[in-house]
Coordinates of C-alpha atoms and ligand atoms in Angstrom, one line a residue:
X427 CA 9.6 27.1 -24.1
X428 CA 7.3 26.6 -21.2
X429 CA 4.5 24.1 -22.2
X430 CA 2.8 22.6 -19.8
X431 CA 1.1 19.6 -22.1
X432 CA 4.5 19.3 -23.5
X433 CA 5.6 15.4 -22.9
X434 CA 9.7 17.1 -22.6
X435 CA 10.6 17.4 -19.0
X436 CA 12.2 20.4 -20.0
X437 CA 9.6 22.3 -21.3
X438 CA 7.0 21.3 -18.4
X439 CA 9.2 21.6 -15.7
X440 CA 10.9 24.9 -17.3
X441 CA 13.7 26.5 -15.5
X442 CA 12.9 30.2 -17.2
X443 CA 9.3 29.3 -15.8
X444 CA 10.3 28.6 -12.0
X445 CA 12.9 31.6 -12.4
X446 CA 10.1 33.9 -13.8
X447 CA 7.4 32.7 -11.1
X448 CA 10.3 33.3 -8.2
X449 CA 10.9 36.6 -9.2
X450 CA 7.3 37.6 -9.8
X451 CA 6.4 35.8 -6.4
X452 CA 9.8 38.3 -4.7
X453 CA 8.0 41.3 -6.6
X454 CA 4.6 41.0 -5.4
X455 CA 5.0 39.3 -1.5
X456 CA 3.7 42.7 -0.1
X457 CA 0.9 42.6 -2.8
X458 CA -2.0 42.1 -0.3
X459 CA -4.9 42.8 -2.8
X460 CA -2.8 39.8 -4.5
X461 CA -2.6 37.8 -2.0
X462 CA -6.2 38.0 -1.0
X463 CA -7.4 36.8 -4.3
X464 CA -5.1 33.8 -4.4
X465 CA -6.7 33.0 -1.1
X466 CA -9.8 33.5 -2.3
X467 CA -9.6 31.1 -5.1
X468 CA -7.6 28.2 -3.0
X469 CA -10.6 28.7 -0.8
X470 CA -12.9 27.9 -3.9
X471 CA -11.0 24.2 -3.1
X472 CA -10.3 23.8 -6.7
X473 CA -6.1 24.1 -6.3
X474 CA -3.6 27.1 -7.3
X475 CA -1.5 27.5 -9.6
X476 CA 2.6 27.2 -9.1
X477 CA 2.9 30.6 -9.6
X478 CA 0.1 31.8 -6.8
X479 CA 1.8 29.1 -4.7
X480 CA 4.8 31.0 -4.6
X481 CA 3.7 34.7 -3.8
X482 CA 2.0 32.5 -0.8
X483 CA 5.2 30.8 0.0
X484 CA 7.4 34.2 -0.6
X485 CA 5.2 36.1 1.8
X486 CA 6.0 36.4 5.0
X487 CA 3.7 38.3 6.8
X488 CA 2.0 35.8 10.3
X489 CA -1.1 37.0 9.1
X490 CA -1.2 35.5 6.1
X491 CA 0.5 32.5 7.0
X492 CA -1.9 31.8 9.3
X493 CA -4.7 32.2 6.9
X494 CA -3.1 29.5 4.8
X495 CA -3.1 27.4 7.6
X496 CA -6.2 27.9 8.4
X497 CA -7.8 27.0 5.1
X498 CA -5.3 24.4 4.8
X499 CA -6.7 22.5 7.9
X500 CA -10.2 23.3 6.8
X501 CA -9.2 21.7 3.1
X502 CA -8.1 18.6 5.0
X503 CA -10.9 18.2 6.8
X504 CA -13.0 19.1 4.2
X505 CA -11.6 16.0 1.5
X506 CA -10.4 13.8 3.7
X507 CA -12.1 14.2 7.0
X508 CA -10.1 12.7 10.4
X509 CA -8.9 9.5 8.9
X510 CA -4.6 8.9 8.4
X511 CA -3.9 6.4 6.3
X512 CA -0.9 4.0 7.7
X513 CA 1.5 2.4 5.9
X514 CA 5.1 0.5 6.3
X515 CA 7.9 0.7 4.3
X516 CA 9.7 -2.8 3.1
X517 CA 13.4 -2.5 2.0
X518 CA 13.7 -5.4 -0.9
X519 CA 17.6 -4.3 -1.6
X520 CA 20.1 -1.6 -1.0
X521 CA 22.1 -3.1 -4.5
X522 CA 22.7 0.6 -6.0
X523 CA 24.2 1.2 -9.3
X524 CA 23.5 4.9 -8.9
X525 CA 26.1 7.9 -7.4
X526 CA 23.2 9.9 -5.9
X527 CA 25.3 11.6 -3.2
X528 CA 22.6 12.2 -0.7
X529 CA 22.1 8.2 0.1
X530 CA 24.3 5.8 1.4
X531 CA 23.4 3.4 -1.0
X532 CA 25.5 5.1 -3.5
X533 CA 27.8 3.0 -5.8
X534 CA 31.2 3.9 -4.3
X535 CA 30.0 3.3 -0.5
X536 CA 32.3 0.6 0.6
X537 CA 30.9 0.5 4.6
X538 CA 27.5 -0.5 3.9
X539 CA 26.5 -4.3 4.0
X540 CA 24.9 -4.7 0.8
X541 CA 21.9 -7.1 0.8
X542 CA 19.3 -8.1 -1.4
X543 CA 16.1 -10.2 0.9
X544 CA 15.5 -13.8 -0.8
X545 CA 12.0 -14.6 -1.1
X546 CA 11.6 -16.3 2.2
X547 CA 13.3 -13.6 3.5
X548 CA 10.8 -11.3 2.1
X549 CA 8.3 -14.1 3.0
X550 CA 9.3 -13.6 7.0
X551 CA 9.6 -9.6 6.9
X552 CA 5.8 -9.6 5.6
X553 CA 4.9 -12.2 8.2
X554 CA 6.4 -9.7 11.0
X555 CA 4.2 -6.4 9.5
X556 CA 1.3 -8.3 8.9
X557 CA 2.1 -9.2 12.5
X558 CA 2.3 -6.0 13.7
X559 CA -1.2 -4.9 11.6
X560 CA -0.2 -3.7 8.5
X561 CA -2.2 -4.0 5.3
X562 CA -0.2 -1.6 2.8
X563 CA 3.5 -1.4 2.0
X564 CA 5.6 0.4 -0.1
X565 CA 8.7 -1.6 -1.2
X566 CA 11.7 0.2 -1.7
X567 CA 14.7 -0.7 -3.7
X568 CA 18.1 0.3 -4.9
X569 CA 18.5 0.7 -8.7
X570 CA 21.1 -2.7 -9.9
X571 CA 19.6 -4.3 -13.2
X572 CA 21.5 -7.1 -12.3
X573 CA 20.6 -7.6 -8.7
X574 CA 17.6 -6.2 -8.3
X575 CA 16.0 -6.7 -12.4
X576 CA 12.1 -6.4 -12.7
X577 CA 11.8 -9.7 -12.7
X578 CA 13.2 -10.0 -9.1
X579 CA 10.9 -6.7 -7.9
X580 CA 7.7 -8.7 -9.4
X581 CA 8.6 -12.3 -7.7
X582 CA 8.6 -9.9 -4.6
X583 CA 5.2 -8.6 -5.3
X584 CA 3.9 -12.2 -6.0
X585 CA 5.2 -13.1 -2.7
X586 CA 3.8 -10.0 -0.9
X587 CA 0.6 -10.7 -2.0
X588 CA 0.6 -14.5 -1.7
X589 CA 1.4 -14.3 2.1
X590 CA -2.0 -15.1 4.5
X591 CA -0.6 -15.0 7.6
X592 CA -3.6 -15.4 10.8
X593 CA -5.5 -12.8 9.9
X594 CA -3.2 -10.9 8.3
X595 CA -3.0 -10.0 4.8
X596 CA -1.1 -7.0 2.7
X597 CA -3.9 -5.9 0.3
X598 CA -2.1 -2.6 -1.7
X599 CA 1.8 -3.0 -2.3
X600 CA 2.7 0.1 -3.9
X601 CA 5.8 0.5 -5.3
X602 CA 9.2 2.8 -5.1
X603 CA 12.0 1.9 -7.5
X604 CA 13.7 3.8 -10.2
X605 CA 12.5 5.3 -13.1
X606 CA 11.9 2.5 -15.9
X607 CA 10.5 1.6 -19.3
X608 CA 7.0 1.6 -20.2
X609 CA 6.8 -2.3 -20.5
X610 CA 8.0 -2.8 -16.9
X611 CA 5.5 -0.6 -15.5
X612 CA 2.8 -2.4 -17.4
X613 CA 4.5 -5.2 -16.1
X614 CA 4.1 -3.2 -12.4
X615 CA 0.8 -2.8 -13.3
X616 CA -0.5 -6.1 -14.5
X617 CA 1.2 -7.7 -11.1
X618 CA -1.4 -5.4 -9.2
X619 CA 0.7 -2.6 -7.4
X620 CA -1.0 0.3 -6.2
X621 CA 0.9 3.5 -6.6
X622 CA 4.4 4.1 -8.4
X623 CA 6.0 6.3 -6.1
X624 CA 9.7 8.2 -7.7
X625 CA 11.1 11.1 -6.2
X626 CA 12.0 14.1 -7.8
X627 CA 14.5 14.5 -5.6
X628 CA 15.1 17.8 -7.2
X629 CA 13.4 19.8 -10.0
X630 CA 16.8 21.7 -10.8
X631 CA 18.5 20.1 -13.2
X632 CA 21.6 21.7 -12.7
X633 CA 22.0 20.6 -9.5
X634 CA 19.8 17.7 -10.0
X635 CA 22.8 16.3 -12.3
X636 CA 25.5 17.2 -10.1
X637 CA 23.6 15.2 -7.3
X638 CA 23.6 12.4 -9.5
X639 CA 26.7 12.1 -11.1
X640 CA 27.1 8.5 -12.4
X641 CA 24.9 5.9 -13.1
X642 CA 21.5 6.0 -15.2
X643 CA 19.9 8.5 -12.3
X644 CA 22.0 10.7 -14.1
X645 CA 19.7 11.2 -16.9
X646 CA 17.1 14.1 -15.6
X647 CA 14.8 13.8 -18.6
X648 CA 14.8 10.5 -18.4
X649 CA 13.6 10.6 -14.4
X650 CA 11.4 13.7 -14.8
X651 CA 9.3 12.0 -17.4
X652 CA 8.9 8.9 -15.4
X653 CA 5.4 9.4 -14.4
X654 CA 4.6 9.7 -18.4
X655 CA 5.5 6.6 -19.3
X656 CA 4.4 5.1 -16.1
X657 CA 1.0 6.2 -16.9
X658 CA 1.6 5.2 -20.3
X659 CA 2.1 1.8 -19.3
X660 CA -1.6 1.7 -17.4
X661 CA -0.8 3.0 -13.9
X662 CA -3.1 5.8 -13.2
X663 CA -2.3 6.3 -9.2
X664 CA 1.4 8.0 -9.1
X665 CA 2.8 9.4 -6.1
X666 CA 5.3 12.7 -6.6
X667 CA 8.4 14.2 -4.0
X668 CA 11.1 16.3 -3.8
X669 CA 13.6 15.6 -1.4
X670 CA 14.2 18.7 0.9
X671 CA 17.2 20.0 1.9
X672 CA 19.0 19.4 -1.6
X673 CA 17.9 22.8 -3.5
X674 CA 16.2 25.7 -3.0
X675 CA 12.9 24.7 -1.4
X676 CA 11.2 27.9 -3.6
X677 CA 12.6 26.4 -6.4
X678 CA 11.0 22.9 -5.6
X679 CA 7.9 24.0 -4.4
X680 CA 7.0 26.0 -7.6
X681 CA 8.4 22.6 -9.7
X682 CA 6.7 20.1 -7.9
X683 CA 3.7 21.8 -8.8
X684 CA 4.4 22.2 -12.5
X685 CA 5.1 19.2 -12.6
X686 CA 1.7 18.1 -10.9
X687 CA -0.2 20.7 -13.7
X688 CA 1.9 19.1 -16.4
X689 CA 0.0 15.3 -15.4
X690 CA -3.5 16.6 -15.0
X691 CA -3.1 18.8 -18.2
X692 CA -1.4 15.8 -19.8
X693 CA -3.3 12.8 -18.6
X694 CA -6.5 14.2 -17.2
X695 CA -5.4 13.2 -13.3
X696 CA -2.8 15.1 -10.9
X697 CA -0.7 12.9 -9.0
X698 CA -2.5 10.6 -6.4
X699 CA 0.2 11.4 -3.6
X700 CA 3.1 13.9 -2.9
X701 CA 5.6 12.3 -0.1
X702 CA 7.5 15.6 2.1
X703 CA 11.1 13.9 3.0
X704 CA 13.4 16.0 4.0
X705 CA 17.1 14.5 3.6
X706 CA 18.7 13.0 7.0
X707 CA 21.5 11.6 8.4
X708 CA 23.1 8.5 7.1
X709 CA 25.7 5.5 6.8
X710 CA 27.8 8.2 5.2
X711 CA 26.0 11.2 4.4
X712 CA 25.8 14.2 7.0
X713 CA 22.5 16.5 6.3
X714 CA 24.8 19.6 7.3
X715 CA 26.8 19.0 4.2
X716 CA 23.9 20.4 2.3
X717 CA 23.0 23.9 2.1
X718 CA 19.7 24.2 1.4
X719 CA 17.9 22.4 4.7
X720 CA 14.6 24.0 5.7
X721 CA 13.8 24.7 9.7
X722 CA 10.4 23.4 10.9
X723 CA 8.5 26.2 10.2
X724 CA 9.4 26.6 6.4
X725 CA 8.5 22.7 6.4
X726 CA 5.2 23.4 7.9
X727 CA 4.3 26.7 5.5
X728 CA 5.3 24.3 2.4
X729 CA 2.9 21.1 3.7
X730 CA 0.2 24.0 4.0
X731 CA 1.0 25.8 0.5
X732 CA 1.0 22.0 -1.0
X733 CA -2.5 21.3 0.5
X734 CA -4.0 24.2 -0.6
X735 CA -2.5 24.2 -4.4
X736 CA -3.2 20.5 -5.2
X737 CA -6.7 20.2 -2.4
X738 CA -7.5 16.3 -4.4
X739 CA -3.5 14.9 -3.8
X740 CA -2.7 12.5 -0.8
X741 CA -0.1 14.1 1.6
X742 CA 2.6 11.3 2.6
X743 CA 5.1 12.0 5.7
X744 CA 7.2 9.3 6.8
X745 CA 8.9 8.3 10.1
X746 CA 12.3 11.0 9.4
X747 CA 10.7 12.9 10.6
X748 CA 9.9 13.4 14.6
X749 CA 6.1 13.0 16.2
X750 CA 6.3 16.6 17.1
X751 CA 6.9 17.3 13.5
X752 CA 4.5 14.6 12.2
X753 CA 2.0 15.6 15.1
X754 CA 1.9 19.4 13.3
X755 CA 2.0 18.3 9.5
X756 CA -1.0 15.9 10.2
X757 CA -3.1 18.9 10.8
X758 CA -2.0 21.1 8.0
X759 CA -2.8 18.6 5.4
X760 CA -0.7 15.2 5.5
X761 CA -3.4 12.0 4.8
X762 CA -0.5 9.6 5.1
X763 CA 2.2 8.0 7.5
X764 CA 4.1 5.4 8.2
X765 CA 4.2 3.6 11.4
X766 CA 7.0 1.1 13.1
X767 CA 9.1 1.7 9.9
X768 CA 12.9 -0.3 9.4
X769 CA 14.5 1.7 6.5
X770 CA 17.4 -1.2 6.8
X771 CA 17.2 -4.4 4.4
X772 CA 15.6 -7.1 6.5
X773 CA 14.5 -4.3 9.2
X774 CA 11.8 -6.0 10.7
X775 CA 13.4 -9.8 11.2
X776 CA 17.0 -8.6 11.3
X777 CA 19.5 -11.1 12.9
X778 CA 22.7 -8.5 11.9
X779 CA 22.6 -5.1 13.5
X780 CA 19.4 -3.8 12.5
X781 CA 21.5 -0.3 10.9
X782 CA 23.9 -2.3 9.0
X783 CA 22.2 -1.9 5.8
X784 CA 19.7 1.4 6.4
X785 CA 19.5 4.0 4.2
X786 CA 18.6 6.5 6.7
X787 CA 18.0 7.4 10.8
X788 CA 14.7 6.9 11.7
X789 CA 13.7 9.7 14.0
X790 CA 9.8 8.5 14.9
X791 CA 11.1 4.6 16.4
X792 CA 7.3 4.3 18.1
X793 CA 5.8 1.2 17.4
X794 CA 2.4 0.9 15.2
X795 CA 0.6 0.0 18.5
X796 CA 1.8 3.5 19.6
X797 CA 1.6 5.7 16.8
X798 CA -2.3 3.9 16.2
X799 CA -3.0 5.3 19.7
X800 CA -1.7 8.5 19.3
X801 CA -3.3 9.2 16.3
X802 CA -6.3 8.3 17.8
X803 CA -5.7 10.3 21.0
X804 CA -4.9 13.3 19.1
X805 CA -8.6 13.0 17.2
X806 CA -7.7 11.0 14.1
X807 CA -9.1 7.5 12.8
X808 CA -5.8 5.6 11.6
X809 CA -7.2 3.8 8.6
X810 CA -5.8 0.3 7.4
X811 CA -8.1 0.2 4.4
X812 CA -6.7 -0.2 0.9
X813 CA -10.0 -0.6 -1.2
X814 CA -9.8 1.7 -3.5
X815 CA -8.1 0.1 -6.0
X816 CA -9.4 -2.8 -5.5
X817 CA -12.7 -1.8 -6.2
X818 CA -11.2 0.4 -9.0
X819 CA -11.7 3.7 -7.6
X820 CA -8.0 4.5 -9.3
X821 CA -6.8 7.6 -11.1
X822 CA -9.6 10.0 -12.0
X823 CA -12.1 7.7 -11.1
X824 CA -10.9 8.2 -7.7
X825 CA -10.2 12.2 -8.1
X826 CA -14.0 12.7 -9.3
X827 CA -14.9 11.0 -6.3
X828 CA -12.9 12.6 -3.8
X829 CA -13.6 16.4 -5.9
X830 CA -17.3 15.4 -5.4
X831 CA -16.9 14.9 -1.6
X832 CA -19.1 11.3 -1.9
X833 CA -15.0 9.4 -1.3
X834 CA -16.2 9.9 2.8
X835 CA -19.1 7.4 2.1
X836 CA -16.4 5.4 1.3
X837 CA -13.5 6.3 3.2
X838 CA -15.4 6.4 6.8
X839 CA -16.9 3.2 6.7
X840 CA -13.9 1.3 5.6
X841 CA -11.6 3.0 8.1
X842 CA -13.7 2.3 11.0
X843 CA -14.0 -1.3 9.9
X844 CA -10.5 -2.2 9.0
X845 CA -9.5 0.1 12.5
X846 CA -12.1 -2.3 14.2
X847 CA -10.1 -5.8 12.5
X848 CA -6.1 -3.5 14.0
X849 CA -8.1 -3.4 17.1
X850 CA -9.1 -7.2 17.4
X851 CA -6.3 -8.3 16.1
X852 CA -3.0 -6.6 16.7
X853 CA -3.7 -3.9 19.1
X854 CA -2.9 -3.3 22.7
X855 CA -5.7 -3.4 25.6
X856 CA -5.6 -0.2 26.1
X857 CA -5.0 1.1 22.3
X858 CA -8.4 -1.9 22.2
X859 CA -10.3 0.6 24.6
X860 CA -9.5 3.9 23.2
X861 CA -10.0 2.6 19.5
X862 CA -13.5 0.8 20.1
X863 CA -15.0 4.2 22.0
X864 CA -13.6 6.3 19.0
X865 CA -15.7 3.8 17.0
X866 CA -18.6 3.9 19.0
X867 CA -18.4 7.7 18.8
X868 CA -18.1 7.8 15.3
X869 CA -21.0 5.3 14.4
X870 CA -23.1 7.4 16.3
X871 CA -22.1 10.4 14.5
X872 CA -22.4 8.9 10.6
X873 CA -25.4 11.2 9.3
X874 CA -26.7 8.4 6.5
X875 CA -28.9 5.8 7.8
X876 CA -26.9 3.6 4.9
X877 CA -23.1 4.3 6.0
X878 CA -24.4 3.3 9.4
X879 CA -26.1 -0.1 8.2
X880 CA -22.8 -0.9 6.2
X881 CA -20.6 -0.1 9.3
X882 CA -22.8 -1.8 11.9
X883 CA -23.1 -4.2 9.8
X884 CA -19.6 -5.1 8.9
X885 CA -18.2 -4.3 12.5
X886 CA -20.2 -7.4 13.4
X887 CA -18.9 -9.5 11.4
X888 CA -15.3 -8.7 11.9
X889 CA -16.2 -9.5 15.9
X890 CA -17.5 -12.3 15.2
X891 CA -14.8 -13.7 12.9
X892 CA -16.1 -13.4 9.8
X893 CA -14.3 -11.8 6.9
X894 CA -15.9 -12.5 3.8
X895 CA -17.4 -8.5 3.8
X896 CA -16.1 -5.4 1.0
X897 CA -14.0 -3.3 1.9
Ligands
SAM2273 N1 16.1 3.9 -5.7 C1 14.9 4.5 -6.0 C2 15.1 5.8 -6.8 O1 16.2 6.0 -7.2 O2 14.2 6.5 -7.0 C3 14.0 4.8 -4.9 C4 14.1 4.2 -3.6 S1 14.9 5.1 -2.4 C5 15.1 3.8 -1.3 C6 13.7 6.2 -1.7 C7 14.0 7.6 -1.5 O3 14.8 7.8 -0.3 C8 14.8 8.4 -2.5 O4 14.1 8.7 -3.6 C9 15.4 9.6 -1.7 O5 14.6 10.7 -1.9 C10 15.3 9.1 -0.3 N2 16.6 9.2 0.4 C11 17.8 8.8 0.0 N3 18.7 9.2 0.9 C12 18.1 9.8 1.9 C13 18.6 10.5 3.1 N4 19.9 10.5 3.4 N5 17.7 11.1 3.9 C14 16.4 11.0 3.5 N6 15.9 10.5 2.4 C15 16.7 9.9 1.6

């Protein structure tokens, strides 16, 4: 039953599989002589398999678990150096045909103002993140065919795109809407997104169906084999998750990275990103009224096992969760965040109380100024850059790239530039100071005479206006 390369979600994502791997993994915890050689291979930085992952996770002696930390920071460093990749969030419309009993968007939810941005609306909300500094959003959408249809998602995108604002610009939209046909994500795809980003939300079908009771969410196969026909359909950069809290996080851990075998054995390139959300409090959902949330710890020891079993795979962690949480995942393998992020429908203009329409409690309220210092006070180089896909370093392009270690030729320079254009730009005196000594540092630190030419280079030109330069 369990195929891998099988294009049936339930035979790549089979529950005899997880239950089998579980079981093996409760069996052989103690095993150390095991466990030492699954460490040994993730240490090869070549990945894990789901079923090494979850002895690792199963295990609970501190040693250990501090081994896996420790590679999983070295991992990190090792792939994608000090740079965090920032992003925003833009809420399109909370219009939800779906019962998924976790969001407040949910069908039967009578309390919540329902509202769907028009295009000047969406035209003003860019205006205010481009104001703020942001180059890369993620748009987020309920799932209505007749209030939010494709067409309306892509006149979004259009306008995204189309929006020059002072300097500003948002150069990657990618995109997180429900699972759809292959046409619409060519259509996605020819309107220049970067990644398509669908939640799991559980691997269980069981429960996964019971979550979602009515409306086409419902249909498990149909979600689970999403990222199939979304690679079908010509996007190669797709971004995985599993909602925590809703199942078994053993369970979701082991399927998560099945289901991340099942693309690279399938289509030659794992999953560009994995987002760690973990559910939260809502319009009319209470987190406690689910029986599977995970403590801070558990959270941590999955972000490590996940950065160790999939080394090539952006990490994403959003603003649910706290800085003291995001301050600890960053370490243990998150390449992501978002920063200043409204989860409410017209967040950043709003005239109506901003939680009217929000689809859940944003714990990290900092704004980008802050969390761009803080990163960078805490030894990271926020990057702004979005070039990749631009310059087609997509799908395994990018992965050979990154596997190769020659993406921080890439990655370095651009971060420090596009940090150098936040810092002109958008950012705070002081976050200014800080910022152009972490650049100065860094330039003087950049082994190749050539990545030091291309920064010097474009760092001048950004001072002095001029931003006709690659990134
Ligand atoms: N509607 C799209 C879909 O069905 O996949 C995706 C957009 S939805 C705005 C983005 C994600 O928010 C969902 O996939 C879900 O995991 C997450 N979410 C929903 N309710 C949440 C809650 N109460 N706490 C945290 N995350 C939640």
């Amino acid at each position: 039953m369990y195929n891998p390369k099988s294009l049936k979600a339930e035979e790549f994502i089979s529950h005899e599989e997880i239950l089998e791997s579980l079981d093996f993994a409760e069996s052989h915890k103690n095993d150390a002589a095991l466990i030492n050689e699954i460490l040994e291979k993730a240490a090869k930085r070549k990945g894990i398999s789901h079923r090494e992952a979850s002895v690792l996770l199963a295990c609970e002696d501190k040693n250990v678990i501090e081994k896996i930390n420790k590679l999983a920071m070295e991992i990190k460093r090792d792939f994608y150096g000090n740079r965090i990749v920032m992003f925003a969030p833009l809420y399109l419309s909370n219009y939800c045909v779906n019962g998924c009993t976790y969001c407040p968007y949910h069908l039967k939810n009578k309390r919540i103002a329902r509202k769907k941005l028009t295009q000047d609306e969406v035209r003003r909300e860019v205006i205010a993140l481009q104001d703020m500094g942001h180059k890369r959003l993620a748009i987020e959408s309920g799932e209505d065919p007749v209030n939010n249809p494709i067409e309306y998602i892509l006149e979004c995108i259009d306008t995204i795109y189309s929006i020059k604002h002072k300097n500003g610009a948002i150069r990657r939209v990618n995109v997180n809407i429900a699972a759809t046909t292959v046409e619409n994500y060519r259509r996605l795809k020819d309107a220049g997104i970067g990644t398509y980003i669908l939640f799991q939300e559980t691997y269980c079908k069981e429960s996964y169906e019971s979550l979602h009771p009515t409306g086409p969410k419902h249909d498990y196969a149909y979600h689970t084999e999403a990222m199939d026909r979304a690679m079908e359909g010509g996007i190669d950069d797709v971004g995985l998750g599993v909602l925590f809290g809703l199942e078994l996080y053993k369970y979701e851990l082991c399927g998560l990275l099945m289901h991340a075998e099942h693309l690279e054995a399938v289509h030659g390139v794992g999953p560009h990103t994995i987002s760690m959300p973990r559910i939260k409090r809502a319009d009319d959902i209470d987190p406690d009224a689910f029986d599977n949330g995970i403590d801070d710890d558990i959270f941590a020891k999955l972000c490590a096992i996940i950065r160790i079993s999939v080394p090539y795979t952006g990490m994403i962690i959003s603003t649910r969760e706290s800085a003291e949480v995001r301050a600890r995942m960053l370490r243990l393998g998150v390449s992501q965040i978002s920063g200043a992020s409204r989860t409410s429908v017209g967040g950043y203009t709003e005239e109506v109380r901003p939680t009217d329409t929000e689809q859940f409690d944003v714990s990290d309220q900092r704004t980008l100024d802050e969390v761009v210092r803080w990163l960078m006070e805490s030894g990271f180089i926020p990057s702004f850059c979005t070039a990749c896909y631009r310059e087609g370093r997509t799908g395994d392009r990018f992965m050979s790239l990154l596997k190769s270690g020659k993406i921080h030729d890439c990655c370095h320079p651009n971060a420090l530039m596009t940090l150098k254009e936040f810092l002109e730009d958008y950012a705070s005196e002081e976050t200014k100071r800080i910022g152009d000594d972490l650049i100065k540092r860094e330039l003087e630190n950049i082994p190749t005479d050539k990545i030091r030419n291309i920064c010097s280079r474009n760092l001048e030109e950004i001072t002095e206006g001029r931003r006709d330069f690659r990134f």
